[in-house]
Coordinates of C-alpha atoms and ligand atoms in Angstrom, one line a residue:
M24 CA -11.7 -14.6 16.1
F25 CA -12.8 -11.4 14.0
P26 CA -11.5 -7.8 15.6
T27 CA -13.6 -5.4 15.9
H28 CA -11.7 -2.3 14.8
V29 CA -9.9 -2.3 11.6
T30 CA -7.3 0.1 10.4
L31 CA -7.1 1.2 6.7
V32 CA -3.8 2.5 5.4
D33 CA -5.0 4.4 2.0
V34 CA -2.1 3.7 -0.2
G35 CA -4.2 5.5 -3.3
P36 CA -1.7 8.7 -3.4
R37 CA 0.8 6.7 -3.8
D38 CA 0.4 3.1 -4.9
G39 CA -2.8 4.5 -7.2
L40 CA -1.2 7.6 -8.5
Q41 CA 2.0 5.9 -9.6
N42 CA 0.7 4.2 -12.1
E43 CA -0.7 7.1 -13.9
S44 CA 0.8 8.0 -17.5
Q45 CA -0.9 10.8 -17.4
L46 CA 1.4 13.9 -15.2
I47 CA -1.2 14.6 -12.2
P48 CA -0.7 18.7 -10.5
S49 CA 0.9 17.7 -7.0
A50 CA -1.8 19.8 -5.8
D51 CA -4.3 17.3 -6.6
K52 CA -2.4 14.6 -4.9
I53 CA -2.1 17.3 -1.8
E54 CA -5.7 17.5 -2.1
L55 CA -6.9 13.9 -2.0
V56 CA -4.7 13.4 0.9
R57 CA -6.4 16.4 2.3
R58 CA -10.3 14.8 1.4
L59 CA -8.2 11.4 2.9
Q60 CA -7.7 12.6 6.6
A61 CA -11.1 14.4 6.5
A62 CA -13.0 11.0 5.7
G63 CA -11.4 9.6 9.0
L64 CA -8.0 7.6 7.0
T65 CA -5.4 7.4 10.2
E66 CA -3.1 6.6 8.0
I67 CA -2.1 7.4 4.4
E68 CA 0.8 6.3 2.2
V69 CA 1.7 9.9 0.3
T70 CA 4.3 9.5 -2.5
S71 CA 7.4 7.3 -3.0
F72 CA 11.3 8.6 -2.7
V73 CA 12.3 6.8 -5.9
S74 CA 13.9 7.3 -8.6
P75 CA 12.1 10.0 -10.8
K76 CA 13.6 8.2 -14.0
W77 CA 11.7 4.6 -12.7
V78 CA 8.6 6.0 -11.9
P79 CA 7.9 9.9 -12.9
Q80 CA 4.5 10.4 -11.8
M81 CA 6.5 10.5 -7.8
A82 CA 9.1 13.1 -8.6
D83 CA 7.2 15.6 -7.2
N84 CA 7.5 14.2 -3.7
A85 CA 8.9 16.7 -2.1
E86 CA 6.5 19.4 -3.5
V87 CA 3.2 17.0 -2.0
M88 CA 4.8 16.3 1.4
A89 CA 5.8 20.1 2.2
G90 CA 1.7 20.6 0.7
I91 CA 0.1 18.7 3.0
Q92 CA -1.5 20.0 6.0
R93 CA -1.0 17.2 8.6
Q94 CA -3.9 16.5 11.0
A95 CA -3.3 15.1 14.8
G96 CA -3.5 11.7 14.9
V97 CA -2.5 10.7 11.0
R98 CA 0.4 8.7 10.0
Y99 CA 2.2 9.8 6.8
S100 CA 4.6 7.6 4.9
V101 CA 6.5 7.3 2.5
L102 CA 8.4 4.5 0.0
T103 CA 12.0 4.8 0.2
P104 CA 14.0 2.1 -1.8
N105 CA 17.9 2.9 -0.5
M106 CA 19.6 5.4 1.6
K107 CA 18.9 8.5 -0.7
G108 CA 15.0 7.6 -0.6
F109 CA 15.4 7.8 2.7
E110 CA 17.2 11.1 3.0
G111 CA 14.4 12.5 0.9
A112 CA 11.8 11.1 3.7
L113 CA 13.6 12.8 6.3
A114 CA 14.0 16.0 5.0
A115 CA 10.1 15.6 3.9
R116 CA 9.3 14.7 7.8
A117 CA 7.9 11.5 6.7
D118 CA 6.3 9.3 9.8
E119 CA 7.2 6.3 8.4
V120 CA 9.2 4.5 5.9
V121 CA 8.0 1.1 3.3
I122 CA 10.7 -0.7 2.5
F123 CA 9.7 -3.5 -0.3
A124 CA 11.5 -6.3 -0.8
A125 CA 10.3 -9.6 -2.9
A126 CA 9.7 -12.9 -2.5
S127 CA 10.5 -13.5 -6.1
E128 CA 13.5 -13.3 -7.3
A129 CA 12.6 -12.0 -11.2
F130 CA 10.1 -9.5 -9.5
S131 CA 12.9 -7.8 -7.3
Q132 CA 15.2 -7.2 -10.0
R133 CA 12.3 -5.8 -12.5
N134 CA 11.6 -3.4 -9.7
I135 CA 14.1 -2.6 -8.0
N136 CA 17.3 -3.3 -10.1
C137 CA 18.9 -6.2 -7.7
S138 CA 18.6 -9.4 -6.1
I139 CA 16.2 -9.8 -3.0
A140 CA 19.7 -10.4 -1.0
E141 CA 21.0 -6.9 -2.5
S142 CA 18.0 -5.6 -1.3
I143 CA 17.8 -6.5 2.0
A144 CA 21.3 -4.8 2.4
R145 CA 19.9 -1.7 1.1
F146 CA 17.4 -1.9 3.5
R147 CA 19.5 -2.5 6.6
P148 CA 20.7 1.1 6.6
V149 CA 17.7 2.8 6.1
A150 CA 15.6 0.6 9.0
D151 CA 18.5 1.9 11.0
A152 CA 18.7 5.2 9.9
A153 CA 14.6 5.7 10.1
R154 CA 14.4 3.9 13.8
A155 CA 17.7 6.1 14.8
Q156 CA 14.5 9.4 14.0
G157 CA 11.8 7.8 15.8
M158 CA 10.3 7.1 12.1
K159 CA 8.2 3.7 12.0
V160 CA 9.6 0.9 9.3
R161 CA 6.8 -0.5 7.2
A162 CA 7.7 -3.5 5.1
A163 CA 6.1 -4.8 2.1
V164 CA 6.6 -8.2 0.5
S165 CA 5.6 -8.2 -3.1
C166 CA 4.5 -11.3 -4.7
A167 CA 4.0 -13.1 -1.8
L168 CA 0.6 -14.7 -3.5
G169 CA 2.1 -15.2 -7.2
C170 CA 4.6 -13.1 -9.7
P171 CA 3.9 -11.8 -12.7
Y172 CA 7.5 -13.4 -14.3
Q173 CA 8.4 -16.6 -12.4
G174 CA 4.7 -17.7 -11.6
E175 CA 4.3 -19.7 -8.0
V176 CA 5.7 -18.2 -5.7
S177 CA 6.1 -20.8 -2.7
P178 CA 4.6 -19.7 1.3
D179 CA 8.9 -20.5 2.1
A180 CA 10.3 -18.0 0.1
V181 CA 7.9 -15.5 1.3
E182 CA 8.5 -16.7 4.8
D183 CA 11.7 -16.4 4.9
V184 CA 11.4 -12.9 3.3
V185 CA 9.3 -11.9 6.1
Q186 CA 12.2 -13.3 8.4
R187 CA 15.1 -11.1 6.6
L188 CA 13.1 -8.4 6.9
L189 CA 12.8 -8.4 10.8
D190 CA 15.9 -9.3 11.1
I191 CA 16.8 -6.1 9.9
G192 CA 14.8 -4.0 11.7
A193 CA 11.4 -3.8 10.0
Q194 CA 8.7 -2.9 12.3
H195 CA 5.1 -4.0 10.5
I196 CA 5.5 -6.9 7.7
G197 CA 2.7 -6.2 4.6
I198 CA 1.7 -9.6 2.8
A199 CA 1.3 -7.8 -0.5
D200 CA -0.5 -10.0 -3.6
T201 CA 1.1 -7.7 -6.4
I202 CA -1.0 -8.8 -9.0
G203 CA -3.8 -9.8 -7.5
V204 CA -3.7 -13.7 -8.2
G205 CA -4.2 -14.9 -4.7
T206 CA -7.6 -16.5 -3.8
A207 CA -8.3 -17.2 0.5
G208 CA -7.2 -20.2 1.0
R209 CA -3.4 -19.6 -0.3
V210 CA -3.8 -16.2 1.7
K211 CA -4.5 -17.8 4.2
T212 CA -1.7 -20.6 4.7
V213 CA 0.3 -17.4 3.7
M214 CA -0.5 -15.2 6.5
E215 CA -0.6 -18.0 9.5
R216 CA 3.6 -18.9 7.6
A217 CA 3.6 -14.8 8.6
L218 CA 2.2 -14.9 11.9
R219 CA 4.4 -17.4 13.0
H220 CA 7.1 -14.6 13.2
V221 CA 5.0 -11.2 12.9
P222 CA 2.9 -10.4 16.2
L223 CA -0.9 -9.4 14.7
A224 CA -1.2 -5.7 15.0
E225 CA 2.1 -5.4 12.8
L226 CA 1.3 -7.9 10.2
S227 CA -1.5 -6.4 7.0
G228 CA -3.0 -7.5 4.1
H229 CA -2.1 -5.5 0.9
F230 CA -4.4 -6.8 -2.0
H231 CA -4.5 -6.0 -5.5
D232 CA -7.9 -6.9 -6.9
T233 CA -6.7 -7.9 -10.1
Y234 CA -8.9 -10.9 -10.3
G235 CA -11.8 -9.5 -8.1
Q236 CA -10.4 -11.8 -4.9
A237 CA -9.0 -9.1 -2.8
L238 CA -12.4 -8.8 -0.7
T239 CA -12.4 -12.4 0.2
N240 CA -9.0 -12.4 0.8
I241 CA -9.9 -10.1 3.0
Y242 CA -12.5 -11.7 5.0
A243 CA -9.9 -14.6 4.8
S244 CA -7.7 -12.5 6.6
L245 CA -10.0 -11.1 9.4
S246 CA -10.5 -14.8 10.1
L247 CA -7.5 -14.8 11.6
G248 CA -7.8 -11.5 13.4
I249 CA -5.7 -9.7 11.1
H250 CA -6.7 -5.8 11.3
T251 CA -4.5 -4.0 8.6
F252 CA -5.0 -3.5 5.2
D253 CA -3.8 -1.6 3.0
T254 CA -6.7 0.0 -0.3
S255 CA -6.6 2.7 -2.4
V256 CA -9.5 5.1 -2.6
A257 CA -11.0 4.5 -5.9
G258 CA -9.7 1.2 -6.6
L259 CA -6.6 3.7 -8.0
G260 CA -3.6 2.3 -9.5
G261 CA -1.2 -0.8 -10.1
C262 CA 2.7 -1.1 -10.1
P263 CA 4.6 -0.1 -13.1
Y264 CA 6.5 -3.2 -12.7
A265 CA 3.3 -5.7 -12.8
K266 CA 1.6 -5.2 -16.3
G267 CA -1.9 -5.8 -16.4
A268 CA -1.9 -5.4 -12.6
T269 CA -5.2 -3.4 -11.3
G270 CA -5.4 -1.5 -8.4
N271 CA -5.5 -2.1 -4.9
V272 CA -9.1 -3.4 -3.6
A273 CA -11.0 -0.1 -3.4
T274 CA -11.0 1.5 0.3
E275 CA -14.8 1.9 -0.6
D276 CA -15.4 -1.4 -0.5
V277 CA -13.6 -2.7 2.0
V278 CA -15.1 0.3 5.0
Y279 CA -18.8 -1.3 3.4
L280 CA -17.9 -4.5 4.1
L281 CA -15.8 -4.0 7.4
H282 CA -18.8 -1.7 8.1
G283 CA -21.6 -4.2 7.5
L284 CA -19.5 -7.0 9.6
G285 CA -19.9 -4.5 12.5
L286 CA -16.2 -3.7 12.5
H287 CA -15.5 -0.2 13.3
T288 CA -12.9 1.7 11.0
G289 CA -13.4 5.1 12.3
I290 CA -13.9 6.1 8.3
D291 CA -17.1 7.9 7.0
L292 CA -18.2 6.9 4.0
D293 CA -20.2 9.2 2.4
R294 CA -16.6 11.9 2.6
L295 CA -14.5 8.5 1.3
V296 CA -16.4 8.6 -1.7
D297 CA -16.3 12.6 -2.2
A298 CA -12.8 12.1 -2.2
G299 CA -12.7 9.2 -4.7
A300 CA -14.8 11.0 -7.0
F301 CA -12.4 13.7 -6.8
I302 CA -9.4 12.1 -7.4
S303 CA -11.5 10.1 -10.7
G304 CA -12.7 13.1 -11.7
V305 CA -9.0 14.7 -12.4
L306 CA -8.2 11.4 -14.3
G307 CA -11.4 11.7 -16.1
R308 CA -13.1 8.2 -15.6
Q309 CA -15.5 6.7 -13.1
P310 CA -14.2 5.2 -9.7
A311 CA -13.4 1.6 -9.9
S312 CA -15.0 1.2 -6.4
R313 CA -18.3 -0.5 -7.1
V314 CA -19.6 0.9 -3.9
S315 CA -18.7 3.9 -5.1
R316 CA -20.4 4.2 -7.8
A317 CA -23.4 2.2 -6.3
L318 CA -23.8 5.4 -4.1
L319 CA -23.2 8.1 -6.6
A320 CA -26.3 6.5 -8.2
K321 CA -27.9 6.8 -5.5
R322 CA -27.2 10.7 -5.2
Q323 CA -28.5 11.5 -8.5
P324 CA -32.1 12.7 -8.7
H325 CA -34.5 9.8 -10.1
Ligands
HMG4 P1 19.5 1.6 -9.9 O1 19.2 2.3 -11.4 O2 19.6 0.8 -9.8 O3 19.5 2.5 -9.2 O4 17.8 2.0 -9.7 P2 21.4 3.7 -8.6 O5 21.4 3.7 -7.6 O6 22.4 3.0 -9.5 O7 20.9 5.1 -9.5 C1 20.8 5.2 -10.7 C2 20.0 6.6 -10.7 O8 19.0 7.0 -10.2 C3 21.2 8.1 -10.0 O9 21.0 8.9 -10.6 C4 20.8 8.6 -8.8 O10 21.1 9.2 -8.0 C5 19.5 7.8 -9.0 P3 21.5 9.7 -11.9 O11 23.7 9.5 -11.4 O12 21.9 8.6 -13.2 O13 21.2 10.7 -12.1 N1 18.5 7.7 -7.4 C6 17.5 8.2 -7.2 N2 16.8 9.2 -7.6 C7 15.6 9.3 -6.5 N3 15.5 8.7 -5.3 C8 16.1 7.5 -4.9 C9 17.2 7.6 -5.7 N4 17.9 6.0 -6.2 C10 18.6 6.3 -6.6 N5 15.7 7.6 -4.0 C11 16.3 1.8 -7.8 C12 17.2 1.3 -8.4 C13 15.8 1.2 -6.4 C14 16.2 3.4 -7.3 C15 15.1 2.3 -8.7 O14 14.8 0.6 -9.2 C16 13.6 2.3 -8.4 O15 13.5 4.0 -8.1 N6 12.5 1.7 -8.2 C17 11.3 2.3 -8.1 C18 10.6 0.8 -8.3 C19 9.3 1.8 -8.3 O16 8.6 3.1 -7.0 N7 8.1 0.5 -8.3 C20 7.2 0.8 -7.9 C21 6.1 0.7 -6.0 S1 6.5 -0.7 -5.5 C22 4.9 -1.8 -5.6 O17 4.7 -0.9 -5.8 C23 4.9 -3.0 -4.8 C24 4.1 -2.5 -3.5 O18 2.6 -1.5 -3.9 C25 3.6 -3.9 -2.5 C26 3.2 -4.4 -4.1 O19 2.2 -4.7 -4.5 O20 3.9 -5.7 -4.2 C27 4.4 -1.5 -2.6
MG5 MG1 1.1 -2.4 -4.3

């Protein structure tokens, strides 16, 4: 049942960096994107066109998008919460927009200041406009495995939001464990529910690694044939509206797992480690990726 090729979407420049309090120079964000594509990533989530009052770190969205050197075969995506965000994404020539709903009412309010139903109504014109422009529409379902404010989130609630996002024209669904609380059995249940509506090729997992479960959750998803995952180089990040949640699972750790299983990713692990070391250096810390730390230690002369 395992797929032979797995696509990783590096969300580090967006999900990873959005949570940093120190302002990161746009040039470093651009350099990170360059290094990720040089390592073989074919999908990169570059930035968000959200309110700069809500997420100041993403205020340089247009500058970053203008600065990246696009490589053929690479898809550059951005988050768009509403039409204002979409207009920014269009002007910046994003290939793909990401709309982001939650399976929890409480999180929807905190993250985007509206109910789930209101958010879907706001996303509909975004999805219509994006598709009319030939841009792909990806949708994330936050808190699919648990919510920092309301706790338990039922698979029914996830399935309902998945269906609503498809109804308004989402072409891809990402099941997001925003706070990394999910374990493999529950992940399988939620993915199986999503697969009732979404084709295998258009379903992905987005696992934050707060409780150290992300690799296992990816393994569980792979066993269902799911072959697209969001990951974050160096394990950067977290969500500003999910306190204490750590970054997405590190791209390096996932590549190591996948290559160990004999699955293809098209990613060069050494160059990826370089990209992670670069951005960690900018942030003045060690990469959170265990694989990256191990490989960097091996490079040191004895
Ligand atoms: P609001 O305050 O309700 O919006 O925020 P509003 O429509 O009333 O507008 C208020 C002000 O924001 C106005 O400016 C608008 O022009 C401006 P003012 O008149 O006060 O000067 N504004 C914007 N500016 C720039 N770009 C825009 C935009 N929209 C309005 N697109 C809003 C609603 C959605 C805008 C706000 O709540 C917001 O920006 N939230 C950002 C949330 C966010 O980025 N969260 C992190 C990303 S999601 C995530 O990490 C989860 C994910 O990784 C999956 C997972 O792990 O779960 C995807
Ligand atoms: Mg996230």
